[in-house]
Short mmCIF file of C-alpha atoms and ligand atoms in Angstrom, two decimals:
data_model
loop_
_atom_site.label_atom_id
_atom_site.label_comp_id
_atom_site.label_asym_id
_atom_site.label_seq_id
_atom_site.Cartn_x
_atom_site.Cartn_y
_atom_site.Cartn_z
CA MET A 13 103.81 72.28 181.75
CA LEU A 14 101.74 75.25 180.63
CA ASN A 15 103.23 77.92 182.86
CA SER A 16 101.73 81.05 181.36
CA SER A 17 103.97 84.07 181.13
CA ALA A 18 102.86 87.58 182.15
CA GLN A 19 102.20 88.28 178.50
CA SER A 20 99.99 85.25 178.05
CA THR A 21 97.66 86.41 180.83
CA VAL A 22 97.02 89.54 178.76
CA ILE A 23 96.42 87.75 175.44
CA PRO A 24 94.56 84.46 175.87
CA ARG A 25 96.37 81.76 173.95
CA THR A 26 94.68 79.04 171.98
CA VAL A 27 95.79 75.44 172.16
CA LEU A 28 94.55 72.86 169.68
CA VAL A 29 94.35 69.45 171.34
CA VAL A 30 94.34 66.59 168.85
CA GLU A 31 93.33 63.40 170.61
CA ASP A 32 90.87 60.66 169.61
CA GLU A 33 90.39 59.30 173.12
CA PRO A 34 87.56 61.51 174.53
CA THR A 35 88.49 61.11 178.22
CA LEU A 36 92.09 62.08 177.57
CA ALA A 37 91.08 64.95 175.28
CA THR A 38 88.74 66.36 177.95
CA ALA A 39 91.36 66.01 180.70
CA ILE A 40 94.00 67.85 178.65
CA ALA A 41 91.54 70.55 177.56
CA GLN A 42 90.42 71.12 181.16
CA ARG A 43 94.01 71.46 182.35
CA ILE A 44 94.70 74.02 179.62
CA THR A 45 91.53 75.99 180.41
CA ALA A 46 92.50 76.01 184.09
CA GLU A 47 95.69 77.82 183.06
CA GLY A 48 93.56 80.57 181.53
CA TRP A 49 94.16 79.43 177.96
CA THR A 50 91.58 78.49 175.37
CA ALA A 51 91.46 74.83 174.34
CA ARG A 52 89.89 73.35 171.21
CA VAL A 53 89.75 69.62 170.54
CA ALA A 54 90.03 67.75 167.23
CA SER A 55 89.59 63.99 167.25
CA ASP A 56 91.34 62.98 164.05
CA GLY A 57 94.26 64.13 161.93
CA ALA A 58 92.23 65.56 159.05
CA SER A 59 89.99 67.65 161.36
CA ALA A 60 93.15 68.85 163.12
CA VAL A 61 94.58 70.20 159.86
CA GLN A 62 91.28 71.96 159.16
CA ALA A 63 91.02 73.34 162.74
CA ALA A 64 94.63 74.57 162.71
CA SER A 65 93.92 76.47 159.52
CA THR A 66 90.84 78.28 160.86
CA LEU A 67 91.81 78.63 164.55
CA ARG A 68 95.45 79.59 164.05
CA PRO A 69 96.39 78.14 167.48
CA ASP A 70 99.49 79.20 169.43
CA LEU A 71 100.28 75.60 170.27
CA VAL A 72 99.18 72.18 169.07
CA ILE A 73 99.18 69.13 171.32
CA MET A 74 99.13 66.17 168.99
CA ASP A 75 98.51 62.47 169.57
CA ILE A 76 100.21 60.17 167.04
CA MET A 77 97.83 57.26 166.62
CA LEU A 78 94.78 58.94 165.12
CA PRO A 79 92.06 57.86 162.73
CA VAL A 80 91.75 59.22 159.16
CA MET A 81 95.25 60.76 159.16
CA ASP A 82 97.97 59.96 161.69
CA GLY A 83 99.45 62.66 163.94
CA LEU A 84 102.80 62.88 162.20
CA GLU A 85 101.20 63.48 158.81
CA ALA A 86 98.78 66.02 160.32
CA THR A 87 101.72 67.80 161.99
CA LYS A 88 103.58 67.96 158.69
CA ARG A 89 100.59 69.57 156.96
CA ILE A 90 99.83 72.01 159.80
CA VAL A 91 103.42 73.23 160.01
CA ALA A 92 103.67 73.50 156.22
CA GLU A 93 100.73 75.91 156.22
CA ARG A 94 101.84 77.99 159.21
CA PRO A 95 104.77 77.45 161.62
CA VAL A 96 103.40 76.59 165.07
CA PRO A 97 104.94 74.68 167.99
CA VAL A 98 103.60 71.12 168.14
CA LEU A 99 103.94 68.94 171.22
CA ILE A 100 103.73 65.30 170.22
CA LEU A 101 101.84 63.20 172.75
CA THR A 102 102.41 59.51 172.92
CA ALA A 103 101.51 56.90 175.47
CA ARG A 104 104.30 54.60 174.30
CA ASP A 105 107.76 55.64 173.29
CA ASP A 106 107.68 53.57 170.12
CA GLU A 107 104.46 55.05 168.75
CA ALA A 108 106.27 57.49 166.53
CA ASP A 109 107.45 54.43 164.64
CA LYS A 110 103.92 53.45 163.62
CA VAL A 111 101.59 54.53 160.84
CA ILE A 112 97.93 53.87 160.22
CA ILE A 113 97.17 52.75 156.68
CA GLU A 114 93.66 53.42 155.47
CA TYR A 115 92.06 51.44 152.64
CA THR A 116 89.48 53.34 150.65
CA ASP A 117 86.88 52.35 148.05
CA THR A 118 88.58 54.46 145.37
CA ILE A 119 90.08 52.60 142.44
CA THR A 120 92.46 54.19 139.92
CA ALA A 121 94.33 53.10 136.82
CA TYR A 122 96.52 54.55 134.07
CA TYR A 123 98.40 56.94 136.37
CA LYS A 124 95.17 57.83 138.17
CA ILE A 125 93.52 59.17 135.00
CA LYS A 126 90.78 56.55 135.29
CA ARG A 127 89.06 56.64 138.65
CA ALA A 128 85.94 55.18 140.30
CA VAL A 129 84.51 54.11 143.63
CA ILE A 130 83.89 50.40 144.24
CA LYS A 131 81.67 49.66 147.22
CA ASP A 132 83.52 47.83 150.03
CA LYS A 133 86.81 47.62 148.10
CA GLY A 134 88.59 49.15 151.12
CA LEU A 135 87.20 46.49 153.42
CA TYR A 136 88.11 43.65 151.02
CA CYS A 137 91.63 44.93 150.38
CA ASN A 138 92.34 45.53 154.06
CA ALA A 139 91.22 42.00 154.91
CA ILE A 140 93.11 40.42 151.97
CA SER A 141 96.29 42.32 152.71
CA SER A 142 96.12 41.69 156.48
CA GLU A 143 95.68 37.97 155.85
CA ILE A 144 98.58 37.86 153.38
CA PHE A 145 100.82 39.78 155.79
CA ARG A 146 99.85 37.33 158.56
CA ILE A 147 100.67 34.31 156.36
CA LEU A 148 104.00 35.80 155.29
CA ALA A 149 105.00 36.84 158.82
CA ASN A 150 104.19 33.36 160.13
CA ALA A 151 106.44 31.92 157.42
CA GLY A 152 109.32 34.17 158.53
CA VAL A 153 109.08 37.07 156.06
CA PRO A 154 109.73 40.39 157.84
CA VAL A 155 106.74 42.68 157.23
CA HIS A 156 105.85 46.20 158.33
CA PHE A 157 102.29 45.10 159.18
CA MET A 158 101.47 45.02 162.90
CA GLU A 159 97.71 44.60 163.22
CA LYS A 160 94.34 45.11 161.58
CA LEU A 161 92.83 48.08 163.37
CA SER A 162 89.34 48.23 161.85
CA ASP A 163 87.46 47.18 158.71
CA THR A 164 89.46 49.61 156.63
CA GLU A 165 92.59 50.39 158.68
CA GLN A 166 95.77 48.65 159.72
CA VAL A 167 98.69 49.64 161.94
CA CYS A 168 102.11 49.24 160.37
CA ARG A 169 105.67 50.09 161.32
CA ARG A 170 107.04 53.26 159.80
CA VAL A 171 109.83 52.49 157.33
CA ASP A 172 112.31 54.36 155.21
CA ALA A 173 110.75 53.45 151.87
CA ILE A 174 112.99 52.14 149.08
CA PRO A 175 111.72 53.67 145.81
CA ILE A 176 111.74 50.43 143.83
CA GLU A 177 108.69 48.48 142.69
CA VAL A 178 109.48 44.80 142.47
CA ILE A 179 107.20 42.91 140.10
CA VAL A 180 106.98 39.13 140.08
CA ARG A 181 105.54 37.38 137.01
CA ASN A 182 104.56 33.74 137.18
CA VAL A 183 102.41 34.12 134.07
CA ILE A 184 102.96 36.72 131.36
CA ALA A 185 100.32 39.46 131.32
CA GLY A 186 99.92 43.23 131.25
CA SER A 187 102.89 45.40 130.34
CA MET A 188 105.32 42.51 129.79
CA ALA A 189 102.95 40.85 127.32
CA GLN A 190 102.59 44.15 125.46
CA ARG A 191 106.24 45.20 125.60
CA LEU A 192 107.62 41.90 124.33
CA GLY A 193 104.72 40.86 122.11
CA ILE A 194 103.97 37.75 124.15
CA GLU A 195 100.47 36.40 124.37
CA GLU A 196 98.86 36.87 127.76
CA GLY A 197 98.77 33.60 129.70
CA VAL A 198 102.14 32.24 128.58
CA ILE A 199 104.09 30.69 131.46
CA PRO A 200 107.74 31.80 131.35
CA ALA A 201 110.53 29.21 131.56
CA LYS A 202 111.59 30.94 134.79
CA THR A 203 109.65 33.32 137.03
CA VAL A 204 110.41 36.88 135.95
CA ILE A 205 111.30 39.65 138.40
CA ASP A 206 111.18 43.23 137.13
CA LEU A 207 112.36 46.34 138.93
CA CYS A 208 110.80 49.76 138.36
CA TYR A 209 112.18 53.03 139.69
CA LYS A 210 109.32 54.56 141.70
CA ASN A 211 109.31 58.04 140.25
CA GLU A 212 106.01 59.34 138.90
CA ASP A 213 107.63 62.23 137.00
CA LEU A 214 109.58 59.66 134.99
CA GLY A 215 106.60 57.29 134.67
CA ASP A 216 108.07 54.65 137.04
CA PRO A 217 110.57 53.35 134.44
CA LEU A 218 111.71 49.77 134.21
CA ILE A 219 115.30 49.50 135.52
CA ASN A 220 117.82 46.76 136.15
CA ASP A 221 120.13 45.95 139.08
CA PHE A 222 122.89 48.18 137.73
CA HIS A 223 120.52 51.15 137.55
CA ALA A 224 119.26 50.52 141.09
CA LEU A 225 122.84 50.55 142.38
CA ALA A 226 123.96 53.45 140.16
CA LEU A 227 121.04 55.57 141.36
CA GLY A 228 121.98 54.74 144.96
CA LEU A 229 118.51 53.36 145.66
CA VAL A 230 119.90 50.30 147.46
CA SER A 231 123.20 48.71 148.41
CA GLU A 232 124.23 45.41 146.80
CA LYS A 233 123.50 43.62 150.05
CA GLU A 234 120.03 45.17 150.27
CA LEU A 235 119.25 44.26 146.67
CA ALA A 236 120.24 40.65 147.30
CA GLU A 237 117.98 40.62 150.36
CA ILE A 238 115.10 42.11 148.35
CA TYR A 239 115.44 39.37 145.73
CA ARG A 240 115.66 36.69 148.44
CA LEU A 241 112.52 37.97 150.19
CA THR A 242 110.63 38.43 146.93
CA GLY A 243 111.37 34.82 145.90
CA LYS A 244 110.29 33.62 149.32
CA ILE A 245 107.04 35.62 149.18
CA ASN A 246 106.24 34.11 145.79
CA ASP A 247 107.08 30.58 146.96
CA ILE A 248 104.73 30.99 149.92
CA LEU A 249 101.85 32.65 148.09
CA VAL A 250 101.63 30.62 144.86
CA PRO A 251 100.54 27.40 146.65
CA ILE A 252 98.29 29.30 149.06
CA PHE A 253 96.35 30.78 146.14
CA LYS A 254 96.41 27.53 144.20
CA GLY A 255 94.77 25.93 147.23
CA ILE A 256 91.83 28.32 146.90
CA GLY A 257 91.52 27.84 143.14
CA ILE A 258 93.40 30.94 142.05
CA THR A 259 96.49 31.47 139.90
CA LEU A 260 98.77 34.17 141.26
CA VAL A 261 99.66 35.57 137.84
CA ASP A 262 101.79 38.51 138.94
CA PHE A 263 102.13 40.99 141.76
CA LYS A 264 104.03 44.10 142.79
CA VAL A 265 105.73 44.64 146.15
CA GLU A 266 107.84 47.33 147.76
CA PHE A 267 110.31 47.21 150.61
CA GLY A 268 111.57 49.58 153.28
CA ARG A 269 114.24 49.86 155.96
CA LEU A 270 113.55 49.69 159.68
CA PRO A 271 115.63 51.96 161.95
CA ASP A 272 118.12 49.09 162.45
CA GLY A 273 118.66 48.96 158.67
CA SER A 274 116.91 45.65 158.13
CA ILE A 275 114.68 45.22 155.08
CA VAL A 276 110.96 44.55 155.47
CA LEU A 277 108.07 44.09 153.06
CA SER A 278 106.27 47.43 153.30
CA ASP A 279 103.62 47.13 150.63
CA ASP A 280 100.40 45.22 150.51
CA ILE A 281 99.36 42.55 148.04
CA THR A 282 95.74 42.99 146.95
CA PRO A 283 93.78 42.74 143.68
CA ASP A 284 94.87 46.38 143.16
CA SER A 285 98.51 45.35 142.78
CA ALA A 286 98.33 41.72 141.68
CA ARG A 287 96.64 39.63 139.02
CA PHE A 288 94.48 36.76 140.21
CA TRP A 289 92.83 34.38 137.75
CA ASP A 290 90.27 31.76 138.69
CA ILE A 291 91.85 28.40 137.84
CA GLU A 292 88.57 26.79 136.80
CA THR A 293 86.89 29.56 134.85
CA GLY A 294 89.84 31.75 133.91
CA MET A 295 87.88 34.74 135.22
CA LYS A 296 90.03 37.72 136.18
CA LEU A 297 89.50 38.68 139.81
CA ASP A 298 91.59 41.84 140.03
CA LYS A 299 92.01 45.42 138.87
CA ASP A 300 92.17 44.33 135.22
CA ARG A 301 88.34 44.12 135.34
CA PHE A 302 88.39 47.87 135.99
CA ARG A 303 91.23 48.65 133.56
CA HIS A 304 89.43 46.89 130.73
CA ASP A 305 85.83 47.77 131.68
CA ASN A 306 84.91 44.12 132.23
CA GLY A 307 82.36 44.98 134.92
CA LYS A 308 81.82 43.12 138.22
CA VAL A 309 84.99 44.72 139.63
CA GLY A 310 83.79 44.51 143.24
CA GLN A 311 82.77 40.89 142.67
CA GLY A 312 86.35 39.99 141.75
CA TYR A 313 87.76 41.59 144.92
CA LYS A 314 85.01 40.00 146.99
CA THR A 315 85.82 36.52 145.64
CA ILE A 316 89.49 36.85 146.64
CA TYR A 317 88.41 38.17 150.04
CA GLU A 318 85.97 35.32 150.65
CA ARG A 319 88.24 32.53 149.48
CA LEU A 320 91.34 33.81 151.28
CA THR A 321 89.75 34.74 154.58
CA GLY A 322 86.93 32.18 154.57
CA ALA A 323 84.56 35.07 155.23
CA GLU A 324 80.92 34.90 154.19
CA CYS A 325 79.52 38.26 153.12
P1 TYD B 407 102.38 45.36 134.83
O1 TYD B 407 101.92 44.28 133.93
O2 TYD B 407 103.81 45.73 134.77
O3 TYD B 407 101.63 46.70 134.55
P2 TYD B 407 100.12 46.94 134.18
O4 TYD B 407 99.36 46.46 135.38
O5 TYD B 407 100.05 48.42 133.99
O6 TYD B 407 99.84 46.15 132.96
O7 TYD B 407 101.98 44.98 136.30
C1 TYD B 407 102.34 43.76 136.88
C2 TYD B 407 101.64 43.63 138.20
O8 TYD B 407 102.16 44.59 139.11
C3 TYD B 407 100.15 43.89 138.11
O9 TYD B 407 99.46 42.95 138.91
C4 TYD B 407 99.96 45.27 138.64
C5 TYD B 407 101.14 45.47 139.55
N1 TYD B 407 101.66 46.85 139.47
C6 TYD B 407 101.24 47.77 140.41
O10 TYD B 407 100.47 47.45 141.32
N2 TYD B 407 101.74 49.05 140.34
C7 TYD B 407 102.60 49.45 139.39
O11 TYD B 407 103.03 50.64 139.38
C8 TYD B 407 103.02 48.49 138.41
C9 TYD B 407 103.97 48.88 137.32
C10 TYD B 407 102.53 47.21 138.49
#
């Protein structure tokens, strides 16, 4: 594989091996060294980007499933900084179709202007989202989620993301209450579904079906499927949350296409992207506590986590 040319025996070449499995990393590095090349190992995607920048390797051997940042994202960043050949290593031929999602303790609001760190939020959101994905998948909703990898990571299928945010409102709150002058807490005659065009430069504007089609974001068939799945998700989740004493006020979801063109739910549902109100006390248990400086933000997330997963902290 690493047949060195006459030239490479004169100038020792450097190979950056990016592999989180130590035995495999050592075996590859030894094989490279035996060829008279220099090998350096990085064990996660972020360190690989850093190492590639300082080492300026002649070749990168990259695993795909890596902690912190997956191999495909690391490759993109390395090549963007300096063109270098990258050999993608994968034990399974479908690994390129997977991504690792990491949940952090950072919380943001108002287009990321307001920002803070909430202890264990990543752990709570990963557990909440994994449980919701599991419930939905069991009820026949296609989801990109594959498995919970660690306290703060999950493995999901890579999708071609559809840039539409779909918002479901069972109770009027937030932007709809403000925009239409409706008091928060009013229950609409019919559940409302809003579409927003996911485009930060434009401020994620509210759009309708005609806009979504005119912009070429989805086909008519895909849009119908998105509405069908969204309705089904709501029908499944409302009673689940009611059963644990929580009103699912509203939530936002996104969808993506798998390589076969089918539509899957590709966005998590957590207190970051949904409103949860305690049925008994009316207490808000979601990101609104942070938006409105209500305090006890982590407590809200923890309550959803404990009630949904049955976990005791
Ligand atoms: P919405 O009331 O439209 O906006 P805001 O939260 O700014 O008042 O939000 C409805 C729900 O959708 C709410 O639970 C938050 C979620 N959401 C997101 O997670 N991301 C978004 O970009 C938007 C617009 C909403």
